[in-house]
Coordinates of N, CA and C in Angstrom, one line a residue:
M1352 N 0.9 -1.2 0.0 CA 0.0 0.1 0.0 C 0.8 1.3 0.0
I1353 N 0.6 2.1 -0.9 CA 1.4 3.5 -0.9 C 1.0 4.3 0.2
P1354 N 2.1 4.7 1.1 CA 1.9 5.6 2.2 C 1.4 6.9 1.8
T1355 N 0.5 7.6 2.6 CA 0.1 9.0 2.4 C 0.9 9.8 3.5
V1356 N 1.7 10.8 2.9 CA 2.4 11.5 3.8 C 2.0 13.0 3.7
L1357 N 1.9 13.7 4.9 CA 1.5 15.1 4.9 C 2.6 16.0 5.3
T1358 N 2.6 17.1 4.6 CA 3.5 18.2 4.9 C 2.7 19.4 5.5
L1359 N 3.0 20.0 6.4 CA 2.5 21.3 7.0 C 3.7 22.3 7.0
S1360 N 3.6 23.3 5.9 CA 4.6 24.2 5.8 C 4.2 25.4 4.9
G1361 N 5.3 26.1 4.5 CA 4.9 27.3 3.8 C 5.3 27.0 2.3
V1362 N 4.8 27.9 1.4 CA 5.0 27.7 0.0 C 6.1 28.5 -0.5
D1363 N 7.1 28.0 -1.2 CA 8.2 28.6 -1.8 C 8.0 28.6 -3.3
P1364 N 7.7 29.9 -3.9 CA 7.4 29.8 -5.4 C 8.4 29.2 -6.3
S1365 N 9.7 29.1 -5.7 CA 10.8 28.6 -6.6 C 10.8 27.1 -6.7
G1366 N 9.9 26.5 -5.6 CA 9.8 25.0 -5.5 C 11.0 24.4 -5.0
G1367 N 12.0 25.2 -4.6 CA 13.1 24.4 -3.8 C 13.0 24.2 -2.4
A1368 N 12.0 24.8 -1.8 CA 11.8 24.4 -0.3 C 10.4 24.5 -0.1
G1369 N 10.0 24.2 1.2 CA 8.6 24.3 1.5 C 7.8 23.1 1.1
V1370 N 6.5 23.4 0.9 CA 5.4 22.3 0.5 C 5.9 21.8 -1.0
F1371 N 6.1 22.8 -1.8 CA 6.4 22.1 -3.2 C 7.6 21.2 -3.3
A1372 N 8.6 21.6 -2.5 CA 9.8 20.7 -2.5 C 9.4 19.3 -1.8
D1373 N 8.6 19.5 -0.6 CA 8.2 18.3 0.1 C 7.5 17.2 -0.8
L1374 N 6.5 17.9 -1.5 CA 5.7 16.9 -2.4 C 6.5 16.2 -3.4
K1375 N 7.4 16.9 -3.9 CA 8.3 16.2 -5.0 C 9.2 15.1 -4.3
A1376 N 9.6 15.4 -3.1 CA 10.4 14.4 -2.4 C 9.7 13.2 -2.1
F1377 N 8.3 13.3 -1.4 CA 7.4 12.4 -1.2 C 7.2 11.5 -2.4
S1378 N 6.9 12.1 -3.6 CA 6.7 11.2 -4.9 C 7.9 10.5 -5.3
A1379 N 9.0 11.1 -5.1 CA 10.3 10.5 -5.6 C 10.6 9.2 -4.8
L1380 N 10.1 9.1 -3.6 CA 10.4 8.1 -2.6 C 9.1 7.3 -2.5
G1381 N 8.2 7.2 -3.3 CA 7.1 6.3 -3.4 C 6.0 6.5 -2.5
A1382 N 5.7 7.7 -2.0 CA 4.7 8.2 -1.1 C 3.7 9.1 -1.8
Y1383 N 2.4 9.1 -1.5 CA 1.5 10.0 -2.0 C 1.4 11.1 -1.1
G1384 N 1.7 12.4 -1.6 CA 1.9 13.6 -0.9 C 0.5 14.4 -0.7
A1385 N 0.3 15.0 0.6 CA -0.6 15.9 0.8 C 0.0 17.0 1.6
G1386 N -0.7 18.2 1.5 CA -0.3 19.3 2.1 C -1.2 20.3 2.6
V1387 N -0.7 20.8 3.9 CA -1.5 21.9 4.5 C -0.6 23.2 4.5
V1388 N -1.0 24.3 3.9 CA -0.3 25.4 3.8 C -0.5 26.4 4.9
V1389 N 0.6 26.8 5.6 CA 0.5 27.5 6.7 C 1.1 29.0 6.5
A1390 N 1.7 29.2 5.4 CA 2.3 30.4 5.1 C 2.6 30.6 3.6
L1391 N 2.4 31.8 3.0 CA 3.0 32.1 1.7 C 4.2 32.8 1.8
T1392 N 5.1 32.6 0.9 CA 6.3 33.4 0.9 C 6.7 34.0 -0.5
A1393 N 7.4 35.0 -0.6 CA 7.9 35.6 -1.7 C 9.3 35.3 -1.6
Q1394 N 9.8 34.3 -2.3 CA 11.3 34.0 -2.2 C 11.8 33.2 -3.6
N1395 N 13.1 33.2 -3.7 CA 13.7 32.4 -4.7 C 14.9 31.6 -4.2
T1396 N 15.8 31.2 -4.9 CA 16.8 30.4 -4.4 C 18.0 31.2 -3.5
R1397 N 17.8 32.6 -3.7 CA 18.8 33.4 -3.2 C 18.3 34.2 -1.8
G1398 N 17.0 34.3 -1.7 CA 16.6 34.9 -0.5 C 15.0 34.9 -0.4
V1399 N 14.5 35.5 0.7 CA 13.2 35.7 1.1 C 12.9 37.2 1.2
T1400 N 11.9 37.6 0.4 CA 11.6 38.9 0.5 C 10.2 39.2 1.2
G1401 N 9.5 38.2 1.6 CA 8.2 38.4 2.3 C 7.6 37.2 2.7
V1402 N 6.9 37.2 3.9 CA 6.1 36.1 4.4 C 4.8 36.7 4.7
H1403 N 3.7 35.8 4.2 CA 2.3 36.1 4.6 C 1.7 34.8 5.1
R1404 N 1.5 35.0 6.4 CA 0.8 33.8 7.2 C -0.5 33.5 6.9
V1405 N -0.9 32.3 6.9 CA -2.3 31.9 6.8 C -3.1 31.9 8.2
P1406 N -4.3 32.5 8.3 CA -4.9 32.6 9.5 C -5.0 31.2 10.1
A1407 N -4.8 31.3 11.6 CA -4.9 30.1 12.3 C -6.1 29.2 12.0
E1408 N -7.2 29.9 12.0 CA -8.5 29.1 11.9 C -8.7 28.4 10.7
F1409 N -8.0 29.2 9.6 CA -8.0 28.3 8.2 C -7.1 27.2 8.2
V1410 N -5.9 27.4 8.9 CA -5.0 26.2 9.0 C -5.8 24.9 9.7
T1411 N -6.5 25.4 10.8 CA -7.4 24.3 11.6 C -8.4 23.7 10.6
L1412 N -9.0 24.5 9.7 CA -10.0 24.0 8.8 C -9.3 23.1 7.8
Q1413 N -8.2 23.6 7.2 CA -7.5 22.6 6.3 C -7.2 21.2 6.9
I1414 N -6.7 21.2 8.2 CA -6.2 19.9 8.9 C -7.5 19.0 9.2
D1415 N -8.6 19.8 9.7 CA -9.8 18.9 10.0 C -10.5 18.4 8.8
T1416 N -10.6 19.1 7.7 CA -11.1 18.7 6.6 C -10.4 17.5 5.9
L1417 N -9.2 17.7 5.8 CA -8.3 16.7 5.3 C -8.4 15.4 6.0
F1418 N -8.3 15.4 7.3 CA -8.3 14.1 8.1 C -9.7 13.4 8.1
E1419 N -10.8 14.3 7.8 CA -12.1 13.7 7.6 C -12.1 12.6 6.7
D1420 N -11.2 12.7 5.6 CA -11.4 12.0 4.5 C -10.1 11.2 4.0
V1421 N -9.0 11.5 4.3 CA -7.7 11.1 3.9 C -7.0 10.3 5.1
R1422 N -6.3 9.1 4.8 CA -5.6 8.5 5.8 C -4.2 9.1 5.7
V1423 N -3.6 9.4 6.9 CA -2.2 9.9 6.9 C -1.3 8.9 7.7
D1424 N -0.3 8.4 7.0 CA 0.6 7.5 7.6 C 1.7 8.2 8.1
A1425 N 2.1 9.3 7.9 CA 3.2 10.1 8.5 C 3.1 11.6 8.1
A1426 N 3.7 12.5 8.8 CA 3.7 13.9 8.6 C 5.0 14.6 8.9
K1427 N 5.2 15.6 8.3 CA 6.3 16.5 8.7 C 5.9 17.9 8.7
V1428 N 6.4 18.6 9.7 CA 6.2 20.0 9.9 C 7.4 20.9 9.6
G1429 N 7.2 21.9 8.7 CA 8.3 22.7 8.5 C 8.2 24.2 9.0
M1430 N 8.2 25.1 8.1 CA 8.0 26.5 8.5 C 6.7 26.8 9.2
L1431 N 6.8 27.2 10.4 CA 5.8 27.9 11.0 C 6.1 29.3 11.6
A1432 N 5.4 30.3 11.3 CA 5.8 31.6 11.3 C 5.8 32.2 12.9
D1433 N 4.9 31.7 13.5 CA 4.6 32.3 15.0 C 4.1 31.3 15.9
A1434 N 3.9 31.7 17.1 CA 3.5 30.8 18.3 C 2.1 30.3 17.9
E1435 N 1.1 31.3 17.5 CA -0.2 30.8 17.3 C -0.2 29.6 16.2
L1436 N 0.6 29.6 15.2 CA 0.6 28.6 14.1 C 1.2 27.4 14.8
V1437 N 2.2 27.4 15.5 CA 2.7 26.3 16.1 C 1.8 25.6 17.0
T1438 N 1.2 26.3 17.8 CA 0.0 25.7 18.7 C -1.1 25.1 18.0
T1439 N -1.5 25.8 16.8 CA -2.6 25.5 16.0 C -2.3 24.0 15.4
V1440 N -1.1 24.0 14.8 CA -0.5 22.6 14.2 C -0.4 21.5 15.2
A1441 N 0.2 21.9 16.3 CA 0.4 20.8 17.4 C -0.9 20.3 17.8
R1442 N -1.8 21.1 18.0 CA -3.2 20.6 18.6 C -3.9 19.8 17.5
G1443 N -3.8 20.3 16.3 CA -4.5 19.6 15.1 C -3.9 18.2 15.0
L1444 N -2.6 18.0 15.0 CA -2.0 16.8 14.9 C -2.2 15.8 16.1
K1445 N -2.3 16.5 17.2 CA -2.7 15.7 18.4 C -4.1 15.2 18.4
R1446 N -4.9 16.1 17.9 CA -6.4 15.8 17.8 C -6.5 14.7 16.8
H1447 N -5.9 14.4 15.9 CA -6.1 13.6 15.0 C -5.2 12.2 15.0
G1448 N -4.4 12.2 16.2 CA -3.8 11.0 16.5 C -2.5 10.7 15.6
V1449 N -1.8 11.7 15.0 CA -0.7 11.5 14.3 C 0.4 11.2 15.0
K1450 N 0.9 9.8 14.8 CA 2.1 9.1 15.5 C 3.4 9.2 14.9
R1451 N 3.5 9.3 13.6 CA 4.9 9.3 12.9 C 4.9 10.8 12.3
L1452 N 5.7 11.6 13.2 CA 5.8 13.1 12.9 C 7.4 13.4 12.9
V1453 N 7.7 14.1 11.8 CA 9.0 14.6 11.7 C 8.9 16.2 11.8
V1454 N 9.7 16.8 12.7 CA 9.6 18.2 13.0 C 10.9 18.8 12.4
D1455 N 10.9 19.6 11.4 CA 11.9 20.5 10.9 C 11.9 21.7 11.4
P1456 N 12.6 22.1 12.5 CA 12.3 23.6 13.0 C 13.0 24.6 12.3
V1457 N 12.3 24.9 11.2 CA 12.8 26.0 10.3 C 12.8 27.4 11.0
M1458 N 13.9 27.9 11.2 CA 13.9 29.1 12.0 C 14.6 30.3 11.2
V1459 N 15.6 30.0 10.4 CA 16.3 31.0 9.6 C 16.7 30.4 8.2
A1460 N 16.3 31.2 7.1 CA 16.5 30.8 5.8 C 18.1 30.9 5.7
K1461 N 18.6 30.1 4.8 CA 20.1 30.2 4.5 C 20.6 31.7 4.0
S1462 N 19.6 32.5 3.6 CA 19.8 34.0 3.2 C 20.1 34.8 4.4
G1463 N 19.5 34.2 5.6 CA 19.6 35.0 6.9 C 18.2 35.6 7.3
H1464 N 17.3 35.3 6.4 CA 15.8 35.8 6.8 C 15.2 35.0 7.8
H1465 N 14.8 35.7 9.0 CA 14.1 35.0 10.1 C 12.7 34.4 9.6
L1466 N 12.4 33.2 9.7 CA 11.3 32.7 9.4 C 10.3 32.2 10.6
L1467 N 10.9 32.4 11.9 CA 10.2 31.9 13.0 C 10.3 33.2 13.9
Q1468 N 9.2 33.7 14.3 CA 9.2 34.7 15.3 C 9.8 34.2 16.8
P1469 N 10.4 35.0 17.5 CA 10.9 34.6 18.8 C 9.9 33.9 19.7
D1470 N 8.6 34.5 19.8 CA 7.7 33.9 20.6 C 7.2 32.4 20.3
A1471 N 7.6 32.0 19.1 CA 7.3 30.8 18.7 C 8.2 29.7 19.2
V1472 N 9.4 29.9 19.6 CA 10.5 29.0 19.9 C 9.9 28.2 21.2
E1473 N 9.4 28.9 22.3 CA 8.8 28.3 23.4 C 7.8 27.3 23.1
A1474 N 7.0 27.8 22.2 CA 5.7 26.9 21.7 C 6.3 25.7 21.0
L1475 N 7.2 25.8 20.2 CA 7.7 24.7 19.4 C 8.4 23.7 20.4
R1476 N 9.2 24.3 21.5 CA 9.7 23.4 22.6 C 8.7 22.6 23.3
T1477 N 7.7 23.2 23.7 CA 6.6 22.6 24.6 C 5.6 22.0 24.1
E1478 N 5.1 22.3 22.8 CA 4.0 21.8 22.3 C 4.2 20.8 21.1
L1479 N 5.3 21.1 20.3 CA 5.3 20.3 19.0 C 6.4 19.3 19.2
L1480 N 7.5 19.7 20.0 CA 8.7 18.6 20.0 C 8.2 17.3 20.8
P1481 N 7.3 17.4 21.7 CA 6.9 16.2 22.6 C 6.2 15.4 21.7
L1482 N 5.5 15.9 20.6 CA 4.6 15.0 19.5 C 5.6 14.3 18.5
A1483 N 6.8 14.6 18.6 CA 7.6 14.3 17.3 C 8.2 12.9 17.5
E1484 N 8.2 12.0 16.4 CA 9.1 10.8 16.4 C 10.6 11.3 16.2
L1485 N 10.6 12.4 15.3 CA 12.1 12.8 15.1 C 12.0 14.3 14.8
V1486 N 13.1 15.0 15.4 CA 13.4 16.4 15.2 C 14.5 16.5 14.5
T1487 N 14.8 17.4 13.5 CA 15.9 17.5 12.5 C 16.6 18.9 12.6
P1488 N 17.0 19.4 13.5 CA 17.6 20.7 13.5 C 19.0 20.8 13.0
N1489 N 19.3 21.9 12.3 CA 20.8 22.1 12.2 C 21.5 22.7 13.3
L1490 N 22.8 23.1 13.3 CA 23.6 23.5 14.5 C 22.9 24.9 15.1
P1491 N 22.8 26.0 14.1 CA 22.2 27.1 14.7 C 20.8 26.9 15.3
E1492 N 19.9 26.1 14.7 CA 18.6 26.0 15.3 C 18.7 25.1 16.7
A1493 N 19.8 24.2 16.7 CA 19.9 23.4 18.0 C 20.3 24.5 19.1
G1494 N 21.2 25.5 18.8 CA 21.5 26.4 19.8 C 20.1 27.2 20.2
V1495 N 19.5 27.6 19.3 CA 18.2 28.3 19.7 C 17.2 27.5 20.5
L1496 N 17.0 26.2 20.2 CA 16.1 25.4 20.8 C 16.7 25.1 22.4
L1497 N 17.9 25.1 22.4 CA 18.5 24.9 23.7 C 18.9 26.1 24.6
N1498 N 18.6 27.3 23.9 CA 18.8 28.6 24.6 C 20.3 28.7 25.1
G1499 N 21.2 28.3 23.9 CA 22.6 28.2 24.3 C 23.4 28.5 23.0
P1500 N 24.6 28.3 23.1 CA 25.5 28.6 22.0 C 25.3 27.5 20.9
E1501 N 25.7 27.9 19.7 CA 25.7 27.0 18.6 C 26.7 25.9 18.7
P1502 N 26.4 24.6 18.6 CA 27.6 23.6 18.7 C 28.5 23.9 17.7
R1503 N 29.7 23.8 18.0 CA 30.8 24.0 17.0 C 32.0 23.0 16.7
T1504 N 31.8 21.9 17.6 CA 32.6 20.7 17.7 C 31.8 19.2 17.5
L1505 N 32.3 18.3 17.2 CA 31.6 17.1 17.2 C 31.2 16.8 18.6
E1506 N 32.0 17.0 19.6 CA 31.7 16.7 20.9 C 30.5 17.4 21.5
E1507 N 30.5 18.7 21.0 CA 29.4 19.7 21.4 C 28.2 19.3 20.7
M1508 N 28.4 18.7 19.5 CA 27.2 18.1 18.8 C 26.6 17.0 19.5
R1509 N 27.4 16.1 20.1 CA 27.0 15.0 20.9 C 26.1 15.5 22.1
Q1510 N 26.8 16.3 22.8 CA 26.1 16.9 24.1 C 24.7 17.5 23.8
A1511 N 24.7 18.4 22.6 CA 23.4 19.1 22.1 C 22.4 18.2 21.9
A1512 N 22.8 16.9 21.1 CA 21.8 16.0 20.7 C 21.1 15.4 21.9
R1513 N 21.9 14.9 23.0 CA 21.4 14.5 24.0 C 20.4 15.4 24.9
S1514 N 20.9 16.6 24.8 CA 19.9 17.7 25.5 C 18.7 17.8 24.8
L1515 N 18.8 17.8 23.5 CA 17.5 17.9 22.6 C 16.5 16.8 22.9
C1516 N 17.1 15.5 23.2 CA 16.2 14.3 23.4 C 15.4 14.7 24.7
K1517 N 15.8 15.5 25.6 CA 15.1 15.7 26.8 C 14.1 16.7 26.7
L1518 N 13.9 17.3 25.4 CA 12.7 18.2 25.2 C 11.6 17.4 24.8
G1519 N 11.7 16.1 24.4 CA 10.6 15.2 24.3 C 10.4 14.4 23.0
P1520 N 11.1 14.8 22.0 CA 11.0 13.9 20.8 C 11.6 12.4 21.1
R1521 N 11.1 11.5 20.2 CA 11.7 10.2 20.4 C 13.0 10.0 20.1
Y1522 N 13.4 10.7 18.8 CA 14.6 10.6 18.3 C 15.1 12.1 17.9
V1523 N 16.4 12.2 17.8 CA 16.9 13.5 17.3 C 18.0 13.2 16.2
L1524 N 18.0 14.1 15.1 CA 18.9 13.9 14.1 C 19.4 15.4 14.0
L1525 N 20.6 15.5 14.6 CA 21.3 16.9 14.7 C 22.2 16.9 13.5
K1526 N 22.0 17.8 12.6 CA 22.7 17.9 11.3 C 24.0 18.8 11.4
G1527 N 25.1 18.1 11.0 CA 26.4 18.9 11.2 C 26.9 19.7 10.0
G1528 N 26.1 19.9 9.0 CA 26.5 20.6 7.8 C 27.2 21.9 8.1
H1529 N 27.0 22.7 9.3 CA 27.6 24.1 9.5 C 29.0 23.9 10.0
L1530 N 29.4 22.6 10.3 CA 30.8 22.5 10.7 C 31.8 22.5 9.5
E1531 N 33.0 23.0 9.8 CA 33.9 23.1 8.8 C 34.7 21.9 8.7
A1532 N 34.4 20.9 7.8 CA 35.2 19.7 7.8 C 35.0 19.1 6.5
S1533 N 35.9 18.0 6.1 CA 35.8 17.4 4.9 C 34.6 16.6 4.7
E1534 N 34.1 16.1 5.8 CA 32.8 15.3 5.8 C 31.6 16.2 6.5
S1535 N 30.5 15.7 6.1 CA 29.3 16.2 6.8 C 28.8 15.2 7.9
V1536 N 29.0 15.4 9.1 CA 28.7 14.3 9.9 C 27.3 14.7 10.7
D1537 N 26.2 13.8 10.7 CA 25.1 14.0 11.6 C 25.2 13.1 12.8
I1538 N 24.4 13.5 13.8 CA 24.3 12.8 15.1 C 22.9 12.2 15.0
F1539 N 22.5 10.9 15.1 CA 21.2 10.4 15.5 C 21.3 9.8 16.8
D1540 N 20.3 10.3 17.6 CA 20.4 10.0 19.1 C 19.0 9.6 19.4
D1541 N 18.9 8.4 20.1 CA 17.6 7.8 20.6 C 17.4 8.0 22.2
G1542 N 18.3 8.8 22.7 CA 18.2 9.1 24.2 C 19.0 8.2 25.0
M1543 N 19.5 7.0 24.4 CA 20.4 6.1 25.0 C 21.7 5.9 24.2
T1544 N 21.7 5.9 23.0 CA 22.8 5.6 22.1 C 22.9 6.7 21.0
Q1545 N 24.0 6.9 20.5 CA 24.4 7.7 19.4 C 24.8 7.1 18.2
T1546 N 24.4 7.5 17.1 CA 25.0 6.9 15.8 C 25.4 8.1 14.9
E1547 N 26.8 8.0 14.5 CA 27.3 9.2 13.6 C 27.0 8.7 12.1
L1548 N 26.5 9.5 11.5 CA 26.1 9.3 9.9 C 27.1 10.2 9.1
H1549 N 28.0 9.7 8.4 CA 29.0 10.3 7.8 C 28.7 10.4 6.2
A1550 N 28.9 11.4 5.6 CA 28.9 11.6 4.1 C 30.0 12.7 3.6
A1551 N 30.4 12.4 2.4 CA 31.4 13.4 1.9 C 30.7 14.7 1.7
R1552 N 31.4 15.8 1.9 CA 31.0 17.1 1.7 C 31.0 17.3 0.2
I1553 N 29.9 17.9 -0.3 CA 29.8 18.3 -1.7 C 29.8 19.8 -1.9
A1554 N 30.8 20.2 -2.7 CA 31.2 21.5 -3.0 C 30.2 22.1 -3.9
T1555 N 29.2 22.8 -3.4 CA 28.1 23.3 -4.3 C 27.4 24.5 -3.6
R1556 N 27.0 25.4 -4.5 CA 26.2 26.4 -3.8 C 24.7 26.1 -4.0
N1557 N 24.4 25.0 -4.5 CA 22.9 24.7 -4.6 C 22.4 23.9 -3.4
T1558 N 22.2 24.7 -2.3 CA 21.9 24.1 -1.0 C 20.4 24.5 -0.6
H1559 N 19.8 25.4 -1.4 CA 18.6 25.9 -1.0 C 17.5 24.8 -0.9
G1560 N 16.9 24.7 0.4 CA 15.7 23.8 0.6 C 16.3 22.3 0.9
T1561 N 17.6 22.3 1.2 CA 18.2 20.9 1.5 C 17.6 20.3 2.9
G1562 N 17.4 21.2 3.8 CA 16.8 20.6 5.1 C 15.3 20.3 4.8
C1563 N 14.5 21.1 4.1 CA 13.2 20.7 3.8 C 13.0 19.3 3.2
T1564 N 14.0 19.0 2.1 CA 13.9 17.9 1.3 C 14.4 16.7 2.2
L1565 N 15.4 16.8 3.2 CA 15.9 15.8 3.9 C 14.7 15.2 4.9
S1566 N 14.0 16.3 5.6 CA 12.9 15.9 6.5 C 11.8 15.4 5.8
A1567 N 11.5 15.7 4.6 CA 10.4 15.2 3.8 C 10.7 13.8 3.5
A1568 N 12.1 13.5 3.1 CA 12.3 12.3 2.7 C 12.2 11.2 3.9
I1569 N 12.8 11.7 5.0 CA 12.6 10.9 6.2 C 11.1 10.6 6.4
A1570 N 10.2 11.6 6.3 CA 8.8 11.3 6.6 C 8.2 10.3 5.5
A1571 N 8.7 10.3 4.2 CA 8.2 9.5 3.3 C 8.6 8.1 3.5
L1572 N 9.7 7.8 4.0 CA 10.3 6.6 4.2 C 10.0 5.9 5.6
L1573 N 9.5 6.7 6.5 CA 9.1 6.1 7.8 C 8.1 5.0 7.7
P1574 N 7.1 5.1 6.9 CA 6.2 3.9 6.9 C 6.7 2.8 5.9
Q1575 N 7.8 3.0 5.4 CA 8.4 2.2 4.3 C 9.7 1.4 4.7
R1576 N 10.3 1.7 5.9 CA 11.5 1.2 6.4 C 11.3 0.6 7.7
P1577 N 12.2 -0.4 8.2 CA 11.8 -1.1 9.5 C 12.2 -0.4 10.7
S1578 N 12.9 0.8 10.6 CA 13.2 1.6 11.7 C 13.4 3.1 11.5
T1579 N 13.3 4.0 12.4 CA 13.5 5.4 12.0 C 15.0 5.6 11.6
L1580 N 15.9 5.0 12.1 CA 17.4 5.2 11.7 C 17.5 4.7 10.4
A1581 N 17.0 3.6 9.9 CA 17.1 3.1 8.6 C 16.4 4.3 7.6
S1582 N 15.2 4.9 7.9 CA 14.6 5.9 7.3 C 15.6 7.1 7.1
V1583 N 16.3 7.5 8.2 CA 17.3 8.6 8.2 C 18.4 8.2 7.3
R1584 N 19.0 7.0 7.4 CA 20.1 6.6 6.4 C 19.7 6.9 5.0
D1585 N 18.5 6.2 4.6 CA 18.2 6.2 3.2 C 17.8 7.7 2.7
A1586 N 17.1 8.4 3.6 CA 17.0 9.9 3.1 C 18.2 10.7 3.0
K1587 N 19.2 10.3 3.9 CA 20.5 11.1 3.7 C 21.1 10.8 2.4
A1588 N 21.1 9.4 2.1 CA 21.6 8.9 0.8 C 20.9 9.6 -0.4
Y1589 N 19.6 9.7 -0.3 CA 18.9 10.4 -1.3 C 19.1 11.8 -1.5
L1590 N 19.2 12.5 -0.4 CA 19.6 13.9 -0.5 C 21.0 14.1 -1.2

């Protein structure tokens, strides 16, 4: 049976990030994609020039109407602009019993544009992360979530990953792409053991939307692989 996977995120007109990118990743990995739009953006591969949030009551209507009719096997959450939207999405997913949830805590675009308001960080910590099977922060996002400095070494990554586990997600994938090294090393943490995932660093400027695509790929594979770690490994290879 083909799994149905839901993305709840913003729209990027360039198709490189957000809902459009997620749907392409779902399809490429054998899942049927559905989407709830929480924000519209004006952006391209070089930057974001504007964000227009969808009213929370309409996000709720999208979620409830979808779940009345469509089976959802897994979901991922991407860009959420403010605390009200974080709370709205968290309550909607909890109301409909979504168990396989990937949370990509999108906070700052690679261009430097802030996509998450400061008041939303606490809501993300307390309302959304405890619902997550997996959270996929990069190093700057990990620093914000932990209210501390950005990890800058592999040892600091290990410590941060374990601290992120204590916020409630079942698993953490801490992405090490911001470290300066010949390899890109991610840390997968289940709260008891840690696994290092190594990949050669690719010299390219075409990095727009890579975090969106990775988290979408993991969500697409969760119903199709024997474990969360297997889903993460195959999604990383796909990316």
